Amino acid sequence: MRIVVLVSGSGSNLQAVIDAVAEGSLEGVEIAAVGADKHGTYGVERAAAAGYETFVVNFKDYAVRDEWNHALTAKCLSYAPDYVVSSGFMRIVGEEFVNAFDGTYLNTHPALLPSFPGAHGVRDALAYGVKVTGCTVHIADAGVDTGPILAQAAVEVLPGDTAESLHERIKVQERALLIRVLGQLAAGRDPRDG
Ligand code: GAR
């Protein structure tokens, strides 16, 4: 199962996937390439350090959003991936991308969707005062963190939690969840079956 992973930031979830592939605990998963929407991400650096092909389709190089979207779609398609994984990729993709990867574009989000979508899922959940939050891996569509849910894990909010401390605990679950989902998909199983 060939995957292209898209990142915008530190890529700690990506690192967990890289490690799992290297350890042989993600049988059948091949990272075809890792891409970003801007230069200088640590995620791309991690991928390059692990010997993977990387690319940047720099959002700021395109005057028109659709042109960026077209370039990103073409670049991802060039790797013929079975799945594209948004792992902390903080851009909404357009119709052309969503149509090209219909049902095969995965996203991971640090909240229990459909609650708290968007770029600040952890902060928003904490501000709302929830006692339990978590993470979600889902098939992404054209919305903001919307689309069919594949798997979720719950994380308790502890007294004194900050967005940072809570996000770190969520990420521990998120990494395990993403690896579980990828392993199930590679094995031809539907993660929704548990
Ligand atoms: C992850 O927690 C991911 O769920 C979140 O960004 C973080 C990236 O961390 N994505 C979103 O909030 C998407 N709405 P990482 O770069 O260290 O893997």
Short mmCIF file of C-alpha atoms and ligand atoms in Angstrom, two decimals:
data_model
loop_
_atom_site.label_atom_id
_atom_site.label_comp_id
_atom_site.label_asym_id
_atom_site.label_seq_id
_atom_site.Cartn_x
_atom_site.Cartn_y
_atom_site.Cartn_z
CA MET A 1 0.00 0.00 0.00
CA ARG A 2 1.73 3.13 -1.22
CA ILE A 3 1.13 6.29 0.79
CA VAL A 4 2.02 9.94 0.30
CA VAL A 5 2.12 11.82 3.61
CA LEU A 6 1.40 15.56 3.71
CA VAL A 7 2.69 17.72 6.56
CA SER A 8 2.80 21.40 7.52
CA GLY A 9 4.76 21.25 10.73
CA SER A 10 6.79 19.13 13.07
CA GLY A 11 5.69 15.78 11.65
CA SER A 12 5.82 13.83 14.91
CA ASN A 13 2.97 11.62 13.73
CA LEU A 14 4.82 11.10 10.45
CA GLN A 15 7.91 10.11 12.45
CA ALA A 16 5.88 7.43 14.21
CA VAL A 17 4.83 6.04 10.81
CA ILE A 18 8.44 6.19 9.55
CA ASP A 19 9.59 4.33 12.69
CA ALA A 20 6.86 1.72 12.40
CA VAL A 21 7.76 1.06 8.76
CA ALA A 22 11.47 0.86 9.68
CA GLU A 23 10.76 -1.57 12.54
CA GLY A 24 8.68 -3.74 10.28
CA SER A 25 5.55 -3.26 12.38
CA LEU A 26 3.60 -1.69 9.51
CA GLU A 27 3.74 -4.53 7.07
CA GLY A 28 2.62 -3.70 3.56
CA VAL A 29 2.93 0.07 3.95
CA GLU A 30 5.37 1.89 1.69
CA ILE A 31 5.97 5.63 2.08
CA ALA A 32 6.20 6.82 -1.54
CA ALA A 33 6.90 10.45 -0.65
CA VAL A 34 6.36 13.16 1.97
CA GLY A 35 5.16 16.59 0.89
CA ALA A 36 4.53 19.98 2.47
CA ASP A 37 2.73 23.21 1.64
CA LYS A 38 5.70 25.36 2.65
CA HIS A 39 9.48 25.30 2.85
CA GLY A 40 11.42 24.48 5.98
CA THR A 41 9.07 22.09 7.79
CA TYR A 42 10.62 19.73 10.28
CA GLY A 43 8.32 17.02 8.91
CA VAL A 44 10.02 17.14 5.50
CA GLU A 45 13.40 17.23 7.22
CA ARG A 46 12.53 14.07 9.17
CA ALA A 47 11.43 12.32 5.96
CA ALA A 48 14.59 13.34 4.11
CA ALA A 49 16.72 12.15 7.04
CA ALA A 50 14.99 8.78 6.80
CA GLY A 51 15.82 8.63 3.09
CA TYR A 52 12.37 9.28 1.67
CA GLU A 53 11.57 11.37 -1.35
CA THR A 54 10.18 14.78 -0.39
CA PHE A 55 8.49 17.66 -2.18
CA VAL A 56 7.10 21.10 -1.45
CA VAL A 57 4.16 22.64 -3.28
CA ASN A 58 4.52 26.05 -1.71
CA PHE A 59 1.11 27.65 -1.15
CA LYS A 60 2.61 31.13 -1.28
CA ASP A 61 4.02 30.58 -4.79
CA TYR A 62 0.52 30.52 -6.27
CA ALA A 63 -1.60 33.63 -6.74
CA VAL A 64 -4.73 31.54 -7.22
CA ARG A 65 -5.69 28.83 -4.74
CA ASP A 66 -6.98 26.51 -7.49
CA GLU A 67 -3.57 26.58 -9.16
CA TRP A 68 -1.88 25.48 -5.94
CA ASN A 69 -4.51 22.79 -5.56
CA HIS A 70 -3.92 21.62 -9.14
CA ALA A 71 -0.15 21.45 -8.60
CA LEU A 72 -0.58 19.54 -5.33
CA THR A 73 -3.00 17.09 -6.96
CA ALA A 74 -0.66 16.47 -9.90
CA LYS A 75 2.35 15.99 -7.62
CA CYS A 76 0.55 13.51 -5.38
CA LEU A 77 -0.89 11.63 -8.38
CA SER A 78 2.63 11.29 -9.81
CA TYR A 79 3.44 8.85 -6.97
CA ALA A 80 0.38 6.70 -7.74
CA PRO A 81 -0.46 6.34 -4.05
CA ASP A 82 -3.19 4.10 -2.68
CA TYR A 83 -3.74 6.68 0.08
CA VAL A 84 -2.72 10.26 0.77
CA VAL A 85 -2.40 10.97 4.49
CA SER A 86 -2.83 14.45 5.89
CA SER A 87 -0.72 14.29 9.02
CA GLY A 88 -0.82 17.80 10.41
CA PHE A 89 -1.35 19.24 6.90
CA MET A 90 -2.98 22.55 7.72
CA ARG A 91 -4.50 23.47 4.35
CA ILE A 92 -7.92 22.80 3.00
CA VAL A 93 -7.63 21.05 -0.33
CA GLY A 94 -9.98 21.85 -3.20
CA GLU A 95 -12.40 19.89 -5.30
CA GLU A 96 -9.84 18.65 -7.83
CA PHE A 97 -7.74 17.07 -5.09
CA VAL A 98 -10.72 15.60 -3.28
CA ASN A 99 -12.05 14.10 -6.51
CA ALA A 100 -8.65 12.68 -7.46
CA PHE A 101 -8.34 10.96 -4.06
CA ASP A 102 -12.01 10.27 -3.44
CA GLY A 103 -12.22 7.93 -0.45
CA THR A 104 -8.43 7.59 -0.23
CA TYR A 105 -7.52 10.89 1.42
CA LEU A 106 -7.03 10.30 5.15
CA ASN A 107 -6.78 12.92 7.85
CA THR A 108 -5.86 12.76 11.48
CA HIS A 109 -7.33 15.29 13.89
CA PRO A 110 -6.66 15.93 17.60
CA ALA A 111 -10.31 15.92 18.77
CA LEU A 112 -13.31 13.64 18.74
CA LEU A 113 -14.91 14.76 15.48
CA PRO A 114 -17.43 16.07 14.63
CA SER A 115 -16.64 18.13 17.76
CA PHE A 116 -13.91 20.76 17.54
CA PRO A 117 -12.81 20.70 13.88
CA GLY A 118 -10.28 23.23 12.58
CA ALA A 119 -6.75 24.27 13.31
CA HIS A 120 -7.24 24.56 17.09
CA GLY A 121 -9.10 21.40 18.02
CA VAL A 122 -7.20 20.88 21.27
CA ARG A 123 -7.43 24.48 22.45
CA ASP A 124 -11.12 24.70 21.51
CA ALA A 125 -12.01 21.49 23.39
CA LEU A 126 -10.13 22.68 26.47
CA ALA A 127 -11.77 26.11 26.34
CA TYR A 128 -15.20 24.49 26.06
CA GLY A 129 -14.52 22.57 29.24
CA VAL A 130 -14.92 19.00 27.98
CA LYS A 131 -13.76 16.27 30.35
CA VAL A 132 -12.96 13.82 27.57
CA THR A 133 -11.51 14.59 24.16
CA GLY A 134 -9.27 12.54 21.89
CA CYS A 135 -8.33 12.01 18.28
CA THR A 136 -9.91 10.90 15.03
CA VAL A 137 -8.66 9.32 11.83
CA HIS A 138 -11.14 9.82 9.01
CA ILE A 139 -11.57 9.87 5.27
CA ALA A 140 -11.34 13.54 4.38
CA ASP A 141 -13.69 15.31 2.02
CA ALA A 142 -13.81 18.95 0.91
CA GLY A 143 -14.80 20.26 4.35
CA VAL A 144 -12.77 21.22 7.39
CA ASP A 145 -12.04 17.93 9.20
CA THR A 146 -15.20 16.34 7.82
CA GLY A 147 -15.81 12.94 6.21
CA PRO A 148 -16.44 9.36 7.32
CA ILE A 149 -14.81 8.44 10.64
CA LEU A 150 -12.54 5.37 10.54
CA ALA A 151 -11.31 5.25 14.15
CA GLN A 152 -11.20 7.31 17.33
CA ALA A 153 -9.47 7.19 20.70
CA ALA A 154 -10.51 9.03 23.85
CA VAL A 155 -8.20 11.04 26.09
CA GLU A 156 -9.19 12.36 29.50
CA VAL A 157 -8.69 16.06 30.23
CA LEU A 158 -6.76 16.36 33.51
CA PRO A 159 -6.96 19.21 36.03
CA GLY A 160 -4.32 21.80 35.17
CA ASP A 161 -4.00 20.68 31.55
CA THR A 162 -2.79 23.27 29.08
CA ALA A 163 -3.39 22.95 25.34
CA GLU A 164 0.23 21.81 25.06
CA SER A 165 0.11 19.13 27.76
CA LEU A 166 -3.22 17.83 26.50
CA HIS A 167 -2.03 17.80 22.87
CA GLU A 168 1.06 15.79 23.86
CA ARG A 169 -1.15 13.12 25.50
CA ILE A 170 -3.51 13.15 22.52
CA LYS A 171 -0.59 12.70 20.15
CA VAL A 172 0.48 9.52 21.94
CA GLN A 173 -2.95 8.08 21.15
CA GLU A 174 -3.05 9.67 17.70
CA ARG A 175 0.18 8.02 16.60
CA ALA A 176 -1.01 4.60 17.71
CA LEU A 177 -4.39 5.16 16.05
CA LEU A 178 -2.88 6.25 12.73
CA ILE A 179 -0.54 3.27 12.68
CA ARG A 180 -3.40 0.92 13.53
CA VAL A 181 -5.58 2.33 10.73
CA LEU A 182 -2.78 2.17 8.15
CA GLY A 183 -1.99 -1.41 9.15
CA GLN A 184 -5.64 -2.41 8.83
CA LEU A 185 -6.01 -0.75 5.43
CA ALA A 186 -2.79 -2.41 4.21
CA ALA A 187 -4.20 -5.75 5.33
CA GLY A 188 -7.40 -5.09 3.35
CA ARG A 189 -9.47 -4.62 6.49
CA ASP A 190 -11.96 -1.84 7.22
CA PRO A 191 -10.80 0.07 10.34
CA ARG A 192 -14.48 0.74 11.14
CA ASP A 193 -14.83 -2.93 12.02
CA GLY A 194 -12.47 -2.31 14.97
C1 GAR B 1 -1.64 16.56 14.94
O1 GAR B 1 -2.12 16.51 16.26
C2 GAR B 1 -2.77 16.58 13.94
O2 GAR B 1 -3.89 15.86 14.34
C3 GAR B 1 -3.10 18.05 13.88
O3 GAR B 1 -1.84 18.65 13.83
C4 GAR B 1 -0.94 17.89 14.65
C5 GAR B 1 0.33 17.70 13.85
O4 GAR B 1 1.35 17.24 14.67
N1 GAR B 1 -3.94 18.32 12.74
C6 GAR B 1 -4.98 19.15 12.78
O5 GAR B 1 -5.24 19.86 13.74
C7 GAR B 1 -5.83 19.18 11.52
N2 GAR B 1 -7.00 19.89 11.73
P1 GAR B 1 2.72 16.71 14.04
O6 GAR B 1 3.12 17.67 12.92
O7 GAR B 1 3.69 16.74 15.17
O8 GAR B 1 2.48 15.31 13.53
#
